[in-house]
Amino acid sequence: YRMVIFEDSSSGARFLIGSTVHTEKTDKWEDGKEYPVYQVEISSASHPFYTGHSKTIDTAGRVEKFKTRASKKK
């Protein structure tokens, strides 16, 4: 258990939270100390429930796969 920087890849927001998650990257925090960094795709800074803005986040091509399947069925 140690302090880890969680970095939201879609909004760029960063949070310093205690965690046991395995990381390989490190970066400096606002206090000047270096902490492990873990990338997340969605956090409270980018999730529509917290922001009130809906947007499509497609990091694995899921939307395109769905559209392809849907067009084949028509």
CSV table of N, CA and C in Angstrom, one decimal:
chain,number,residue,atom,x,y,z
A,1,TYR,N,0.8,-1.2,0.0
A,1,TYR,CA,0.0,0.0,0.0
A,1,TYR,C,0.9,1.2,0.0
A,2,ARG,N,0.6,2.1,-1.0
A,2,ARG,CA,1.4,3.4,-1.1
A,2,ARG,C,0.6,4.4,-1.9
A,3,MET,N,1.0,5.6,-1.9
A,3,MET,CA,0.4,6.7,-2.6
A,3,MET,C,0.7,6.5,-4.1
A,4,VAL,N,-0.3,6.7,-5.0
A,4,VAL,CA,-0.2,6.5,-6.4
A,4,VAL,C,-0.9,7.6,-7.1
A,5,ILE,N,-0.3,8.2,-8.2
A,5,ILE,CA,-1.0,9.2,-9.0
A,5,ILE,C,-1.8,8.4,-10.0
A,6,PHE,N,-3.1,8.7,-10.0
A,6,PHE,CA,-4.0,8.1,-11.0
A,6,PHE,C,-4.2,9.2,-12.1
A,7,GLU,N,-3.9,9.0,-13.3
A,7,GLU,CA,-4.0,10.0,-14.4
A,7,GLU,C,-5.1,9.6,-15.4
A,8,ASP,N,-6.1,10.4,-15.5
A,8,ASP,CA,-7.2,10.2,-16.5
A,8,ASP,C,-6.7,10.5,-17.9
A,9,SER,N,-6.6,9.5,-18.8
A,9,SER,CA,-6.1,9.8,-20.1
A,9,SER,C,-7.0,10.6,-21.0
A,10,SER,N,-8.3,10.6,-20.7
A,10,SER,CA,-9.2,11.4,-21.5
A,10,SER,C,-9.3,12.8,-21.1
A,11,SER,N,-9.1,13.1,-19.9
A,11,SER,CA,-9.3,14.5,-19.4
A,11,SER,C,-8.0,15.2,-19.0
A,12,GLY,N,-7.0,14.3,-18.7
A,12,GLY,CA,-5.7,14.8,-18.2
A,12,GLY,C,-5.7,15.1,-16.7
A,13,ALA,N,-6.8,14.9,-16.0
A,13,ALA,CA,-6.9,15.1,-14.5
A,13,ALA,C,-6.0,14.1,-13.8
A,14,ARG,N,-5.5,14.5,-12.7
A,14,ARG,CA,-4.6,13.6,-11.9
A,14,ARG,C,-5.1,13.6,-10.4
A,15,PHE,N,-5.0,12.5,-9.8
A,15,PHE,CA,-5.5,12.3,-8.4
A,15,PHE,C,-4.4,11.5,-7.7
A,16,LEU,N,-4.1,11.9,-6.5
A,16,LEU,CA,-3.1,11.2,-5.6
A,16,LEU,C,-3.9,10.4,-4.6
A,17,ILE,N,-3.9,9.1,-4.7
A,17,ILE,CA,-4.7,8.2,-3.9
A,17,ILE,C,-3.8,7.0,-3.4
A,18,GLY,N,-4.1,6.5,-2.2
A,18,GLY,CA,-3.5,5.3,-1.7
A,18,GLY,C,-4.0,4.1,-2.5
A,19,SER,N,-3.0,3.2,-2.9
A,19,SER,CA,-3.4,2.1,-3.7
A,19,SER,C,-2.4,1.0,-3.6
A,20,THR,N,-2.7,-0.2,-4.0
A,20,THR,CA,-1.8,-1.3,-4.1
A,20,THR,C,-1.6,-1.7,-5.6
A,21,VAL,N,-2.1,-0.9,-6.5
A,21,VAL,CA,-2.0,-1.3,-8.0
A,21,VAL,C,-0.5,-1.3,-8.4
A,22,HIS,N,-0.2,-2.2,-9.3
A,22,HIS,CA,1.2,-2.3,-9.8
A,22,HIS,C,1.4,-1.3,-10.9
A,23,THR,N,2.5,-0.5,-10.8
A,23,THR,CA,2.8,0.5,-11.9
A,23,THR,C,4.3,0.4,-12.2
A,24,GLU,N,4.6,0.9,-13.4
A,24,GLU,CA,6.0,0.9,-13.8
A,24,GLU,C,6.5,2.4,-14.0
A,25,LYS,N,5.6,3.3,-14.3
A,25,LYS,CA,6.0,4.7,-14.5
A,25,LYS,C,6.0,5.5,-13.1
A,26,THR,N,6.7,6.5,-13.1
A,26,THR,CA,6.7,7.4,-11.9
A,26,THR,C,6.7,8.9,-12.5
A,27,ASP,N,6.2,9.8,-11.6
A,27,ASP,CA,6.2,11.2,-12.0
A,27,ASP,C,6.1,12.0,-10.7
A,28,LYS,N,6.4,13.3,-10.8
A,28,LYS,CA,6.4,14.2,-9.7
A,28,LYS,C,5.0,14.7,-9.5
A,29,TRP,N,4.6,14.8,-8.2
A,29,TRP,CA,3.3,15.4,-7.8
A,29,TRP,C,3.6,16.9,-7.4
A,30,GLU,N,2.5,17.6,-7.1
A,30,GLU,CA,2.6,19.0,-6.7
A,30,GLU,C,3.5,19.3,-5.5
A,31,ASP,N,3.6,18.3,-4.7
A,31,ASP,CA,4.5,18.5,-3.5
A,31,ASP,C,6.0,18.3,-3.7
A,32,GLY,N,6.3,18.0,-5.0
A,32,GLY,CA,7.7,17.8,-5.4
A,32,GLY,C,8.2,16.4,-5.2
A,33,LYS,N,7.4,15.5,-4.6
A,33,LYS,CA,7.9,14.1,-4.4
A,33,LYS,C,7.5,13.3,-5.6
A,34,GLU,N,8.2,12.2,-5.8
A,34,GLU,CA,7.9,11.3,-7.0
A,34,GLU,C,7.1,10.1,-6.5
A,35,TYR,N,6.0,9.9,-7.3
A,35,TYR,CA,5.1,8.8,-7.0
A,35,TYR,C,4.9,7.9,-8.2
A,36,PRO,N,4.5,6.6,-8.0
A,36,PRO,CA,4.1,5.8,-9.2
A,36,PRO,C,2.9,6.4,-9.9
A,37,VAL,N,2.7,6.2,-11.2
A,37,VAL,CA,1.6,6.7,-12.0
A,37,VAL,C,0.9,5.6,-12.6
A,38,TYR,N,-0.5,5.6,-12.6
A,38,TYR,CA,-1.3,4.6,-13.2
A,38,TYR,C,-2.3,5.3,-14.1
A,39,GLN,N,-2.4,4.9,-15.3
A,39,GLN,CA,-3.3,5.5,-16.3
A,39,GLN,C,-4.7,4.9,-16.2
A,40,VAL,N,-5.7,5.7,-16.2
A,40,VAL,CA,-7.1,5.2,-16.3
A,40,VAL,C,-7.8,5.9,-17.4
A,41,GLU,N,-8.8,5.2,-18.0
A,41,GLU,CA,-9.5,5.8,-19.2
A,41,GLU,C,-10.6,6.7,-18.7
A,42,ILE,N,-11.3,6.4,-17.6
A,42,ILE,CA,-12.4,7.2,-17.1
A,42,ILE,C,-12.2,7.4,-15.6
A,43,SER,N,-12.5,8.7,-15.2
A,43,SER,CA,-12.5,9.0,-13.8
A,43,SER,C,-13.6,10.0,-13.5
A,44,SER,N,-13.7,10.5,-12.3
A,44,SER,CA,-14.8,11.4,-12.0
A,44,SER,C,-14.6,12.7,-12.8
A,45,ALA,N,-13.4,13.0,-13.3
A,45,ALA,CA,-13.2,14.2,-14.1
A,45,ALA,C,-13.7,14.0,-15.5
A,46,SER,N,-14.0,12.8,-16.0
A,46,SER,CA,-14.4,12.6,-17.4
A,46,SER,C,-15.7,11.8,-17.5
A,47,HIS,N,-16.2,11.2,-16.4
A,47,HIS,CA,-17.4,10.4,-16.5
A,47,HIS,C,-18.6,11.3,-16.6
A,48,PRO,N,-19.5,11.0,-17.6
A,48,PRO,CA,-20.7,11.8,-17.8
A,48,PRO,C,-21.6,12.0,-16.6
A,49,PHE,N,-21.6,11.0,-15.7
A,49,PHE,CA,-22.4,11.2,-14.4
A,49,PHE,C,-22.0,12.3,-13.6
A,50,TYR,N,-20.6,12.5,-13.5
A,50,TYR,CA,-20.1,13.6,-12.7
A,50,TYR,C,-20.0,14.9,-13.4
A,51,THR,N,-19.7,14.9,-14.7
A,51,THR,CA,-19.5,16.1,-15.5
A,51,THR,C,-20.8,16.7,-16.0
A,52,GLY,N,-21.8,15.8,-16.3
A,52,GLY,CA,-23.1,16.3,-16.8
A,52,GLY,C,-23.0,16.4,-18.4
A,53,HIS,N,-21.9,16.1,-18.9
A,53,HIS,CA,-21.7,16.1,-20.4
A,53,HIS,C,-21.5,14.7,-20.9
A,54,SER,N,-22.3,14.3,-21.9
A,54,SER,CA,-22.2,13.0,-22.5
A,54,SER,C,-21.3,13.1,-23.7
A,55,LYS,N,-20.3,12.1,-23.8
A,55,LYS,CA,-19.5,12.0,-24.9
A,55,LYS,C,-19.1,10.6,-25.1
A,56,THR,N,-18.8,10.2,-26.3
A,56,THR,CA,-18.4,8.8,-26.6
A,56,THR,C,-16.9,8.7,-26.5
A,57,ILE,N,-16.5,7.7,-25.7
A,57,ILE,CA,-15.1,7.4,-25.5
A,57,ILE,C,-14.9,6.0,-26.1
A,58,ASP,N,-14.2,6.0,-27.2
A,58,ASP,CA,-14.0,4.7,-27.9
A,58,ASP,C,-12.5,4.4,-28.1
A,59,THR,N,-11.9,3.7,-27.1
A,59,THR,CA,-10.5,3.4,-27.1
A,59,THR,C,-10.2,2.1,-27.8
A,60,ALA,N,-11.1,1.2,-28.0
A,60,ALA,CA,-10.8,-0.1,-28.5
A,60,ALA,C,-11.6,-0.3,-29.8
A,61,GLY,N,-12.2,0.7,-30.4
A,61,GLY,CA,-12.9,0.5,-31.7
A,61,GLY,C,-14.3,-0.2,-31.5
A,62,ARG,N,-14.8,-0.1,-30.3
A,62,ARG,CA,-16.1,-0.8,-30.0
A,62,ARG,C,-17.2,-0.2,-30.8
A,63,VAL,N,-17.3,1.1,-31.0
A,63,VAL,CA,-18.3,1.7,-31.8
A,63,VAL,C,-18.3,1.2,-33.2
A,64,GLU,N,-17.1,1.2,-33.8
A,64,GLU,CA,-17.0,0.8,-35.2
A,64,GLU,C,-17.4,-0.7,-35.4
A,65,LYS,N,-17.0,-1.6,-34.4
A,65,LYS,CA,-17.4,-3.0,-34.5
A,65,LYS,C,-18.9,-3.1,-34.4
A,66,PHE,N,-19.5,-2.3,-33.6
A,66,PHE,CA,-21.0,-2.4,-33.5
A,66,PHE,C,-21.6,-1.9,-34.8
A,67,LYS,N,-21.2,-0.8,-35.3
A,67,LYS,CA,-21.7,-0.3,-36.6
A,67,LYS,C,-21.6,-1.4,-37.7
A,68,THR,N,-20.4,-2.0,-37.8
A,68,THR,CA,-20.2,-3.1,-38.8
A,68,THR,C,-21.2,-4.2,-38.6
A,69,ARG,N,-21.3,-4.7,-37.4
A,69,ARG,CA,-22.3,-5.8,-37.1
A,69,ARG,C,-23.7,-5.3,-37.4
A,70,ALA,N,-24.1,-4.1,-37.1
A,70,ALA,CA,-25.4,-3.6,-37.3
A,70,ALA,C,-25.7,-3.5,-38.8
A,71,SER,N,-24.7,-3.1,-39.6
A,71,SER,CA,-24.9,-2.9,-41.0
A,71,SER,C,-25.0,-4.2,-41.7
A,72,LYS,N,-24.4,-5.3,-41.2
A,72,LYS,CA,-24.4,-6.6,-41.8
A,72,LYS,C,-25.8,-7.2,-41.6
A,73,LYS,N,-26.5,-6.9,-40.5
A,73,LYS,CA,-27.8,-7.4,-40.3
A,73,LYS,C,-28.9,-6.8,-41.1
A,74,LYS,N,-28.7,-5.6,-41.6
A,74,LYS,CA,-29.7,-4.9,-42.4
A,74,LYS,C,-29.7,-5.5,-43.8
